[in-house]
XYZ file of C-alpha atoms in Angstrom:
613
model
C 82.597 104.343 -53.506
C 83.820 103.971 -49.772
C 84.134 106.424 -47.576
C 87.437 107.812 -46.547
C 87.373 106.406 -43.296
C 86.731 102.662 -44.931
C 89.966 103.532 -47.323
C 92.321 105.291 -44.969
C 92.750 105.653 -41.015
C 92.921 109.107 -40.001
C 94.140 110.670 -36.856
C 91.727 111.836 -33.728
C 89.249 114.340 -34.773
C 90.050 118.166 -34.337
C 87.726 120.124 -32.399
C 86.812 122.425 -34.889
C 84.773 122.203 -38.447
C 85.674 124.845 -41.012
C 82.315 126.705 -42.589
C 81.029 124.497 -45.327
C 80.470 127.230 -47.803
C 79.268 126.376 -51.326
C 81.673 127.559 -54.178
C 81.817 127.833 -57.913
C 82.907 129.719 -60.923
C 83.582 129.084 -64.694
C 86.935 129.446 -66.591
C 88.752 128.802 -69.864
C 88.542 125.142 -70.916
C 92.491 123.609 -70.411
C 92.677 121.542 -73.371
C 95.034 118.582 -72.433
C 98.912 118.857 -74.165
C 100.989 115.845 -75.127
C 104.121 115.295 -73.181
C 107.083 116.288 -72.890
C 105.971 120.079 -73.291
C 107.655 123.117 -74.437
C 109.032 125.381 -71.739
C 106.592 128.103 -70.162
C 103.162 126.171 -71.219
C 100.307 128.097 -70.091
C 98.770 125.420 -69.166
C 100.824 124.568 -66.456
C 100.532 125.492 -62.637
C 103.047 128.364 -61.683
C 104.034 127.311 -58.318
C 102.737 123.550 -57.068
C 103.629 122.206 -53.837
C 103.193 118.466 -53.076
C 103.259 116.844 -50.089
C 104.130 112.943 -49.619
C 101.787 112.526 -46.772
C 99.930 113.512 -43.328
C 99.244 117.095 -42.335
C 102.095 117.905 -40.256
C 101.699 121.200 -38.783
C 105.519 122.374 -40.487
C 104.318 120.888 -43.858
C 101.329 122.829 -43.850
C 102.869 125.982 -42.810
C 105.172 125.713 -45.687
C 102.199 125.637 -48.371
C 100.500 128.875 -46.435
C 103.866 130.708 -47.070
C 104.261 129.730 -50.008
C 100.596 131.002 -50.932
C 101.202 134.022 -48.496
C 104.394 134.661 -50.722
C 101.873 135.606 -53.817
C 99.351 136.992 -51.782
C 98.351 140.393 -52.323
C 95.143 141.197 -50.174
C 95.173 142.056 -45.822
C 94.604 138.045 -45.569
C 96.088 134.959 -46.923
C 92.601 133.176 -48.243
C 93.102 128.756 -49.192
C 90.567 126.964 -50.591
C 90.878 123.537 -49.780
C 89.635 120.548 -52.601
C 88.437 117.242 -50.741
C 87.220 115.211 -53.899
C 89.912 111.957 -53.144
C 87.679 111.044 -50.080
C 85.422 109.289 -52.017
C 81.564 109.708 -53.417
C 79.417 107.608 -51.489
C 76.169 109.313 -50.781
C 75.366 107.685 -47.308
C 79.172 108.692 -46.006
C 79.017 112.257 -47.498
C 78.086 113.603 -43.967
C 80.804 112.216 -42.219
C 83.334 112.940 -45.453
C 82.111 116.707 -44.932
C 82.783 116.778 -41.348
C 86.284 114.954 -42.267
C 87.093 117.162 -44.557
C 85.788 120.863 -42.345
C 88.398 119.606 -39.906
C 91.454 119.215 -42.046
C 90.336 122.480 -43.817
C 90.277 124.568 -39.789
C 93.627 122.066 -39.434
C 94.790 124.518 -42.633
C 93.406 127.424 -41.119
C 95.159 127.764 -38.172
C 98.882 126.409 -39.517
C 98.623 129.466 -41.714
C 97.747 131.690 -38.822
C 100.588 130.639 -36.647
C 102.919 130.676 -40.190
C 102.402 133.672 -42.758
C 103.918 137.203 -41.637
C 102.860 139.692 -39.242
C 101.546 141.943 -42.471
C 98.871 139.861 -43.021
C 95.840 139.787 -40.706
C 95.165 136.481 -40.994
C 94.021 133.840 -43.268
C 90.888 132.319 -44.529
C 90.034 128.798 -45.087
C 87.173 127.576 -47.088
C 85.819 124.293 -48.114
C 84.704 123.368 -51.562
C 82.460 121.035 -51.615
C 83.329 118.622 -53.972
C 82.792 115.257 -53.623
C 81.095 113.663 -56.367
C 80.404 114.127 -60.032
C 77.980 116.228 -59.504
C 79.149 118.999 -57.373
C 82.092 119.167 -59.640
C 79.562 119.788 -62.823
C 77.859 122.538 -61.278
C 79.761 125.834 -61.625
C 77.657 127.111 -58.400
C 80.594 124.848 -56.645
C 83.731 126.519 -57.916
C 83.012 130.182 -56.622
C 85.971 129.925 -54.069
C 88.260 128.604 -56.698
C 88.025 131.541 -59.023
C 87.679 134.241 -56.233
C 90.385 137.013 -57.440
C 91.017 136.980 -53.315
C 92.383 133.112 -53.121
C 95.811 133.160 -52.536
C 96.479 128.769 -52.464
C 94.131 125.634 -53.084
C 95.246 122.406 -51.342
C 93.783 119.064 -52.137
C 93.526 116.564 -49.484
C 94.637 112.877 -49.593
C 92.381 109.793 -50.001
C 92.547 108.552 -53.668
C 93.508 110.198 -56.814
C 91.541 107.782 -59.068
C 88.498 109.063 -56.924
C 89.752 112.398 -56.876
C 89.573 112.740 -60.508
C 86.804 110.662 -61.735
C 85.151 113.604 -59.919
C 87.274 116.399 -61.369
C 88.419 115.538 -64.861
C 87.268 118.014 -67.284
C 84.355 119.970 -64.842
C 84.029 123.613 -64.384
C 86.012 122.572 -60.968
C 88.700 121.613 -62.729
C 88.594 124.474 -65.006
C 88.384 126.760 -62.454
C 91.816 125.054 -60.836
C 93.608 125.501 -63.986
C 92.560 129.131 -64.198
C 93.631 129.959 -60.602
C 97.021 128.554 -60.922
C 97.240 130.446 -64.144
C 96.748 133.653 -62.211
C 99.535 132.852 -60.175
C 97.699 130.915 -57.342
C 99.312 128.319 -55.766
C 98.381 124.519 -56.054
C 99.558 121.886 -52.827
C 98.245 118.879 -51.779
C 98.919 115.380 -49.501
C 99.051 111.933 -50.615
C 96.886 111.842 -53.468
C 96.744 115.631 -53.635
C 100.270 115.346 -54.859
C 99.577 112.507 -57.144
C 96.996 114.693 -58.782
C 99.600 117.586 -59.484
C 101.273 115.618 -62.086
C 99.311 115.762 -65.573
C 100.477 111.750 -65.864
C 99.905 109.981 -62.488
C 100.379 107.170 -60.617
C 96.909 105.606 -59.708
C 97.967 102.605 -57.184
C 99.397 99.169 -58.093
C 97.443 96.393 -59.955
C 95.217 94.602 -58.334
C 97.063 93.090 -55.104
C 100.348 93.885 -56.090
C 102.634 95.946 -53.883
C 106.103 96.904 -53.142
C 107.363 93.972 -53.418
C 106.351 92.961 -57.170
C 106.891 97.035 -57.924
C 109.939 96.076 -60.843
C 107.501 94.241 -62.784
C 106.502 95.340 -65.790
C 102.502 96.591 -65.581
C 102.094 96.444 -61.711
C 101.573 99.705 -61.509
C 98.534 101.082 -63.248
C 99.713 104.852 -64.381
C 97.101 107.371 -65.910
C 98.536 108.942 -69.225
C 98.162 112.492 -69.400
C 98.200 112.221 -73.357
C 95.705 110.488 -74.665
C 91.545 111.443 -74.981
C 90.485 109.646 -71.745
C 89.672 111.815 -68.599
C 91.642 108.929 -66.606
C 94.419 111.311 -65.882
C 95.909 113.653 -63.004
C 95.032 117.204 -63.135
C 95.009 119.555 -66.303
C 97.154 122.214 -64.703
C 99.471 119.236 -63.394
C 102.992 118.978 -64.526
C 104.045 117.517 -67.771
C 107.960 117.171 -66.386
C 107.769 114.869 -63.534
C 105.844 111.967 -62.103
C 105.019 112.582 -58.886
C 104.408 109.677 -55.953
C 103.830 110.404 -52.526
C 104.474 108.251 -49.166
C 107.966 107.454 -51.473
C 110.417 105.983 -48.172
C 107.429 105.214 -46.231
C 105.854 102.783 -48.593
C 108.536 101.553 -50.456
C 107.843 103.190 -53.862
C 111.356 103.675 -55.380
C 111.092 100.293 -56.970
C 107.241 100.838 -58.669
C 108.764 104.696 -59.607
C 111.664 102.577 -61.797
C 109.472 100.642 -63.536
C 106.691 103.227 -64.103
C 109.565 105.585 -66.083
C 110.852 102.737 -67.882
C 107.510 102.075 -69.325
C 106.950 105.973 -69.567
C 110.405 105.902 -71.938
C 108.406 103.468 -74.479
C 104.819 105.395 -73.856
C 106.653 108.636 -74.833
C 108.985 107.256 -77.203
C 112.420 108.068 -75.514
C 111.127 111.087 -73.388
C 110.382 109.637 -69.850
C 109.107 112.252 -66.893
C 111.113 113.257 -64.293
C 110.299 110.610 -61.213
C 110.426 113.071 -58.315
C 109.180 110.317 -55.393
C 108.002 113.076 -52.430
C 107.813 111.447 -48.806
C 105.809 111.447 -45.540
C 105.784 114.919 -43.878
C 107.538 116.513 -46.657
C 107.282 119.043 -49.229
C 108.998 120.406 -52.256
C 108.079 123.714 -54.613
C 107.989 122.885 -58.467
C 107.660 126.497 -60.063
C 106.845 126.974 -63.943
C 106.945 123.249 -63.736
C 110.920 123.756 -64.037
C 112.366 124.222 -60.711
C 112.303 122.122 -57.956
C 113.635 123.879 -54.450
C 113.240 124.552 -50.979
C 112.418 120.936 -49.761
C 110.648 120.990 -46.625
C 109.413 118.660 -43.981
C 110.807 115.436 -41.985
C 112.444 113.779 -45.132
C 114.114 113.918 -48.592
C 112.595 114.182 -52.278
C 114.130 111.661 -54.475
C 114.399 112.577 -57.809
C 114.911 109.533 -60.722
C 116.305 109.993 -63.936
C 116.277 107.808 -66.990
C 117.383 109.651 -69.529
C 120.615 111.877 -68.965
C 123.018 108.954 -68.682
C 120.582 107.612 -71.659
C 119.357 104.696 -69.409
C 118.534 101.407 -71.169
C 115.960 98.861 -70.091
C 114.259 95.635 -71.266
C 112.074 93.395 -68.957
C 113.168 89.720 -68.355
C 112.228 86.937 -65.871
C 109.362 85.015 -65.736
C 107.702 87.821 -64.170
C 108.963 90.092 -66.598
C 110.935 92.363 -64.157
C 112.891 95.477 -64.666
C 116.585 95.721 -66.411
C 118.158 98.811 -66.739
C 121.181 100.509 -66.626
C 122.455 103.969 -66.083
C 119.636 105.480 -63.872
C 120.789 108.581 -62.329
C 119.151 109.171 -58.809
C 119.713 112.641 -56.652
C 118.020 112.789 -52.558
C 117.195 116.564 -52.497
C 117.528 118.304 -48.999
C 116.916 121.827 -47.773
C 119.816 124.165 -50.321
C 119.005 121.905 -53.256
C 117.319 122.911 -56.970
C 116.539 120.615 -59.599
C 116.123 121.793 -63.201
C 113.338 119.513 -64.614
C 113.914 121.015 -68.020
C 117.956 120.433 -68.092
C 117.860 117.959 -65.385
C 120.266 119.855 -63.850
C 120.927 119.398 -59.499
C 122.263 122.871 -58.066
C 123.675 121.835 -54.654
C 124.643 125.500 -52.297
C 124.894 127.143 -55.361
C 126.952 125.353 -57.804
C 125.658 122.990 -60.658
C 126.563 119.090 -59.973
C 127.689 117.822 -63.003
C 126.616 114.298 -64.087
C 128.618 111.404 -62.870
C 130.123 109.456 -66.055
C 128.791 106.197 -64.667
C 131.722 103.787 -66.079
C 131.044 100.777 -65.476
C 132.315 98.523 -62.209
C 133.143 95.596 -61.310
C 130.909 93.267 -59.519
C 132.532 91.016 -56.729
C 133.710 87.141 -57.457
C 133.455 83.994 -55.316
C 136.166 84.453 -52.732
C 136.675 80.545 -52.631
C 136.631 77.622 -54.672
C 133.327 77.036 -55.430
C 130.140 79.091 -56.024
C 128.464 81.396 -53.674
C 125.079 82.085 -53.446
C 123.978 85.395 -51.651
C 120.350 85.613 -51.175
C 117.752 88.009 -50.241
C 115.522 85.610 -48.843
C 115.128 82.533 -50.900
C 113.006 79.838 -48.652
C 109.852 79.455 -50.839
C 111.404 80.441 -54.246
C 113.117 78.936 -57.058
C 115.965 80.194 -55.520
C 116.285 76.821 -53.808
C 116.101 74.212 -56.815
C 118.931 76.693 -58.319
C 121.372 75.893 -55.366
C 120.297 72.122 -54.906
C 120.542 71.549 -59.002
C 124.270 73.338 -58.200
C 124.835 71.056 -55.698
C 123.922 67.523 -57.279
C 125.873 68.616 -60.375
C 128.751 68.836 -57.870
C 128.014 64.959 -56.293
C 124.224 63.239 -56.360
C 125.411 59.818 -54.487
C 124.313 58.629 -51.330
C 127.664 60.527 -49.797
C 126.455 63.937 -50.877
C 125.846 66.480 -47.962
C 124.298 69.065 -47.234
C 125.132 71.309 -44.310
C 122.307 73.776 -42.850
C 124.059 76.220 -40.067
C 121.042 78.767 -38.484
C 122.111 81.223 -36.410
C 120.257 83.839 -34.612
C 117.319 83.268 -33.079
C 114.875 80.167 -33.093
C 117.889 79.029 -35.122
C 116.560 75.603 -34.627
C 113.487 75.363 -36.778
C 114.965 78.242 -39.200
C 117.441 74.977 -40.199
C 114.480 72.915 -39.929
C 112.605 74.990 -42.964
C 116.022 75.373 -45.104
C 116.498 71.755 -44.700
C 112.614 70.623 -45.919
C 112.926 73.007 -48.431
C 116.146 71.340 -49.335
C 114.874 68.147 -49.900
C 111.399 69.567 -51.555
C 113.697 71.160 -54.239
C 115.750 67.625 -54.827
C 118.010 67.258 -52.337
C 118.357 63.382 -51.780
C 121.792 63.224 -50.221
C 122.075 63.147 -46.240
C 121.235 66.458 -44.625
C 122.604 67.751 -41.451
C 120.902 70.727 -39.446
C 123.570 72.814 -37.057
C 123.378 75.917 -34.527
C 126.106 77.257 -32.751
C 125.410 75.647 -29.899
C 125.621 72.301 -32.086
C 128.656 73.521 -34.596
C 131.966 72.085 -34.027
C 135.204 72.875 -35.365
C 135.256 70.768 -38.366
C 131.366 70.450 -39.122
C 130.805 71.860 -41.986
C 134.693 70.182 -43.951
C 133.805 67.781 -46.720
C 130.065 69.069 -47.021
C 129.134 69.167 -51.122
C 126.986 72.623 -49.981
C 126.343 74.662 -47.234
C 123.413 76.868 -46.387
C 124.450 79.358 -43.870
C 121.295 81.102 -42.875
C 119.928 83.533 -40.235
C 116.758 85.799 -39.764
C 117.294 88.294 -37.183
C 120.103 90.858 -37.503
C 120.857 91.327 -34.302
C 121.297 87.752 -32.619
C 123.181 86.713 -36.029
C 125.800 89.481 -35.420
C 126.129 88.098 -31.791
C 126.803 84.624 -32.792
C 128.696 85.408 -35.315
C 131.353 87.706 -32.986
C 132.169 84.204 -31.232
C 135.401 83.157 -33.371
C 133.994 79.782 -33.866
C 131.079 80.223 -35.823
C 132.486 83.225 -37.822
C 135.848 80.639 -38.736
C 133.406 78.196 -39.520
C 130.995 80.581 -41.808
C 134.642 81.641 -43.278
C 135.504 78.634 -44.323
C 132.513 77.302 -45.691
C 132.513 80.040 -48.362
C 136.317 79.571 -48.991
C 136.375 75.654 -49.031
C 132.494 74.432 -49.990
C 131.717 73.346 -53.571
C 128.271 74.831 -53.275
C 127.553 77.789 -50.504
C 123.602 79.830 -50.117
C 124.202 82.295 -47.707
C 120.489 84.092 -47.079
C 118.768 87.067 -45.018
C 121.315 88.423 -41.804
C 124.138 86.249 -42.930
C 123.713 86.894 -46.563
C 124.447 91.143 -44.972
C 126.998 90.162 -42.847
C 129.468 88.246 -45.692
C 129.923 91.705 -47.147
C 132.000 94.549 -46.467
C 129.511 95.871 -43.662
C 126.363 95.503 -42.658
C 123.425 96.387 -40.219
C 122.398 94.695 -36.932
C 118.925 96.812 -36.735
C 115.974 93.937 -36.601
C 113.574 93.085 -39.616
C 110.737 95.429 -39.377
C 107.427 93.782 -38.464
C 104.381 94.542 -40.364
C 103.530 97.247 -38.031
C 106.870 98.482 -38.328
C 107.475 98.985 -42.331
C 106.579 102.130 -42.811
C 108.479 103.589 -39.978
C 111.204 101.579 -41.036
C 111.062 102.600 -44.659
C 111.152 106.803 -43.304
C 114.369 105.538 -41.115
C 116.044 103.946 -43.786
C 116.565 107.113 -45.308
C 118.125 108.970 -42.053
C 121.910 109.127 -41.660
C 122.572 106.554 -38.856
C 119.935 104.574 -38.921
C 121.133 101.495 -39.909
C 124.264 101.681 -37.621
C 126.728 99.965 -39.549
C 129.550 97.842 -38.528
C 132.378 96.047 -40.408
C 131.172 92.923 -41.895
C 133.132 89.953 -42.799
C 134.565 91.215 -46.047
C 134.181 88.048 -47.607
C 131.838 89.267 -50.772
C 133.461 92.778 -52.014
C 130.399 94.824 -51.671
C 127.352 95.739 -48.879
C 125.077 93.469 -49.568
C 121.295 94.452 -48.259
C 118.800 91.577 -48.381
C 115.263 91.809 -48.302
C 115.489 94.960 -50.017
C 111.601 95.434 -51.131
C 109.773 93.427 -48.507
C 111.527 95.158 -45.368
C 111.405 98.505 -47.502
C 114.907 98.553 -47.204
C 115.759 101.232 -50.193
C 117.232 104.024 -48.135
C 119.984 101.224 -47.134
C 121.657 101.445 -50.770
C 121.940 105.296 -49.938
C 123.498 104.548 -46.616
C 126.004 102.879 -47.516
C 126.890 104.785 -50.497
C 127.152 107.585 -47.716
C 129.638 105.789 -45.514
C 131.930 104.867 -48.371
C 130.788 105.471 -52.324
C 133.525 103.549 -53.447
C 131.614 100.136 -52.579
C 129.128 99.149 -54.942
C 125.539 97.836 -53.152
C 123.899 95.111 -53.900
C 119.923 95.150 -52.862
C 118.464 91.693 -53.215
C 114.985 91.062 -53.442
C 112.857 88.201 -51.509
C 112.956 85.007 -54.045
C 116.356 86.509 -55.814
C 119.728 85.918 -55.668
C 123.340 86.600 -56.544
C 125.307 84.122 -57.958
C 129.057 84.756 -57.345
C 131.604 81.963 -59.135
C 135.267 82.474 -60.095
C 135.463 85.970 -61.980
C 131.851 85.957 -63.240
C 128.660 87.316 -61.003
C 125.112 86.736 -62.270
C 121.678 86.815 -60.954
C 119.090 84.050 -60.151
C 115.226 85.048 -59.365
C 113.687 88.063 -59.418
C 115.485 90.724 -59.399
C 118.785 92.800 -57.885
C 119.916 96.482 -57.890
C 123.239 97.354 -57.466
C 123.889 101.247 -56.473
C 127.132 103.068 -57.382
C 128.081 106.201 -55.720
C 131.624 105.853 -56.334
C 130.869 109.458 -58.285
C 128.366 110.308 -56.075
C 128.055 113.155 -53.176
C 126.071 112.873 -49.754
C 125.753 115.167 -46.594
C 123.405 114.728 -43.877
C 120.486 117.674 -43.902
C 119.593 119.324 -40.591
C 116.541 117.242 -40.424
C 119.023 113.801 -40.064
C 118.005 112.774 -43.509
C 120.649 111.595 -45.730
C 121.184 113.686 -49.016
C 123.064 112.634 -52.188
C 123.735 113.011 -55.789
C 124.723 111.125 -58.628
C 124.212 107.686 -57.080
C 123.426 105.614 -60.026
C 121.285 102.385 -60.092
C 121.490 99.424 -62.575
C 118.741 96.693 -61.748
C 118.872 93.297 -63.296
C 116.727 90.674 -63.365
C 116.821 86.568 -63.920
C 119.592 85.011 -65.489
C 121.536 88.161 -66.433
C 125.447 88.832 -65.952
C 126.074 91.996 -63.191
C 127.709 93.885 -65.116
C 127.287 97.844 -66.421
């Protein structure tokens, strides 16, 4: 395998190496349980703690007072596991020395952390990186020490992590801690590996953006005979995924508990999605509280509003309705056993989730609100729409690009245009090009823009936002795409299209109150709309605006999908769309700016199907 630095960039080097002491011990064999389990199984890790990501000095503080809460001895003593950095024997050197810092990293958060009645704490290192070490006992000393108070597992990768753990005296000797009341934590993949089902990555080079489709995440069952699996002592309630806002995850979370539901025959997990620098406390493997960190915890529910799904497309993409969604800040519990939120102290009853009503064309003809169509079969949709509308040699098509490089942005929409079948005269406009009466008698229009910011200026010029107003009043056939496809709706945000180097930020932001500094779009499609909702990891924007006003449904819109909008009917063409209601949901804002919420409740549809609940 590679080494940790060839799978994962990690910040500058600390000064200081922990001791590399060898540890071991035996314990009771943890025979794996079927899910969901009965209340109170022993099997189960008293107190875990997992951590979306990084080693943030206030995240790691948190797990050393949690351990310091159940420790009993003059010093708070953490073991720390580093079997997810991979089992290479020419990079074990450098994986030790990795791993020596982040476990003096450990050290010295719980110094500065755990109260003045301890002396101090203790930090060792296991050292368990392959097979091997995890096979002989002599390695697991630390672990079943009556003295250690927490064991933390670092990040890397959980596949790694327990191909060299699964059913070894290591793991045994995990299990047996936690039984004896010692605390489990871990980042990135050491939260992964806390739930007895887990997440192992996405299918070969899938990502975010194909996350709805059925199989494109490949999930380790915690049920069957196979050691491919996340830790014995890991919870059977939830699913837990790490990096959640950072990375996009929400969408490959849905689709992972919808096939969970048919794996377990009606009796999906908990999703509980964990982000970057932050931290929740499962106890008993019933209570989530005292969130912790930079972010939220989302938590994602398929069965108390009895969610249904089928797959449908021909990707075979996600449809499902009724999936009840909570953001969990600092004062929040979840019950994973009732699925109950307790929010200051009071239980938050379930929303009904009646069903809504999804927005009509607000003109004559049909509008077409994409996500980000050029290169899809988004495109033959809207030019088939058009010819059936007039095919002759007076047919025309109308391309208006605002924004920047507006130029060749109508220069793509217009060769895509005629790639698709367009064969009727084509006519690219800007604003500086647009006239008053341009875009009157056109048989479509494709009213298109890429960059948030310089759409929203030329749109605030009455003659461009007249003509865009008319066009989707007066046009037979209208695609509105990207910024513009934002700004039709009730409102929208002017912040830019993260780059690549940006997603991940942007993904964490997405999810703060303010972030996405709304203002009062055109009001032309009865909703927010929020293209590019997967590829610019846009998922905290469906919160947002449910925050702002819950009474207006969202519609997120994937790359290569659209909504098709015609007189009283509202369907979808591509991929995929997810539409969030909060109009029974609560939000606040937590004192770390993120936004919190409950009972927002998401209904995703893919190609073809009718939006409706």
């Amino acid at each position: 395998m590679a080494s940790l630095r060839a799978r994962h960039v990690l910040g500058a080097a600390l000064v200081t190496t922990a001791l590399l002491a060898p540890l071991g011990a035996t314990a009771a064999s943890a025979r794996p349980g079927a899910h969901p389990p009965a209340g109170g199984d022993p099997r189960v890790a008293d107190v875990l703690v997992p951590i979306g990501g990084g080693y943030e000095t206030d995240t790691l503080e948190a797990f050393a007072r949690t351990a310091a809460a159940r420790a009993s001895g003059p010093t708070v003593d953490l073991v720390v596991v580093p079997s997810a950095y991979g089992d290479a024997p020419e990079d074990r050197a450098e994986n030790l020395e990795l791993a020596g810092e982040r476990t003096e990293q450990l050290r010295a958060a719980c110094e500065s952390a755990v109260p003045a009645r301890f002396t101090g704490c203790t930090a060792r290192l296991a050292v368990l990186l392959d097979r091997a070490d995890a096979l002989d006992p002599a390695n697991a000393t630390a672990l079943a020490d009556p003295a250690t108070d927490g064991i933390f597992v670092l990040g890397g990768d959980q596949g790694l992590a327990m191909q060299v753990l699964a059913a070894s005296p290591a793991e045994r000797a995990v299990s047996a801690a936690t039984r004896r009341g010692v605390v489990l934590g871990g980042t990135s993949a050491g939260a992964a590996v806390e739930s007895r089902s887990m997440i192992n990555g996405y299918v070969g080079d899938l990502g975010p953006a194909e996350g709805l489709r059925r199989g494109s995440t490949l999930v380790w069952w915690g049920d069957d005979a196979d050691l491919e699996r996340g830790l014995a002592t890991g919870s059977r309630r939830a699913i837990y995924d790490q990096h959640f806002h950072q990375r996009g995850r929400l969408g490959r979370t849905l689709s992972t508990l919808a096939t969970a539901d048919e794996h377990f025959r009606g009796a999906s997990p908990v999703g509980v999605g964990v982000d970057y620098g932050t931290g929740v406390r499962a106890t008993e493997d019933r209570l989530l509280s005292g969130v912790f960190g930079q972010g939220s915890v989302s938590v994602v529910d398929l069965e108390t509003l009895r969610a249904t799904h089928t797959w449908g497309g021909a990707e075979r993409t996600l449809s499902a309705r009724r999936i009840l969604t909570h953001l969990l800040t600092e004062g929040q519990t979840y019950d994973l056993g009732t699925r109950t939120l307790t929010r200051l102290g009071h239980v938050v009853r379930p929303p009904r989730a009646t069903p809504w009503r999804a927005p009509a064309a607000p003109g004559r003809g049909t509008l077409v609100v994409g996500g980000g169509v050029l290169g899809s079969p988004v495109m033959a949709d809207v030019v088939d729409r058009a010819r059936a509308v007039r095919a002759d040699a007076r047919a025309r098509l109308v391309v208006l690009a605002l924004g920047s490089d507006a130029p060749a942005l109508g220069a793509r929409y217009a060769e895509a245009a005629r790639d698709a079948g367009w064969s009727g005269t084509v006519q690219v406009l800007t604003r500086e090009t647009l006239r008053a009466d341009s875009l009157r008698g056109a048989t479509a229009a494709l009213l298109v823009g890429d960059d948030p910011a310089t759409v929203g200026a030329d749109l605030a010029g009455p003659r461009v936002r007249d003509a865009v107003t008319d066009a989707v009043r007066r046009t037979p056939v209208v695609l509105t795409d990207g910024a513009v496809s934002a700004a039709v709706g009730e409102r929208w945000s002017p912040t830019a299209r993260p780059t690549d180097d940006e997603l991940e930020d942007a993904g964490i932001a997405a999810f703060r109150a303010g972030d996405a500094r709304w203002r009062t779009g055109l009001g032309l499609v009865r909703a927010t709309v929020v293209p590019h909702l997967a590829a610019d990891n846009r998922w905290g924007r469906l919160y947002g605006s449910v925050a702002v006003d819950r009474h207006d449904l969202v519609l997120g819109v994937l790359d290569g999908s659209a909504v098709v909008l015609g007189r009283g009917s509202a369907s979808v063409t591509g991929e995929s769309v997810v539409v969030a209601d909060g109009d029974e949901a609560r939000t606040w804002t937590s004192s770390n700016g993120s936004i919190g919420a409950a009972n927002v409740v998401l209904d995703v549809f893919s190609d073809g199907q009718w939006l409706r609940r």
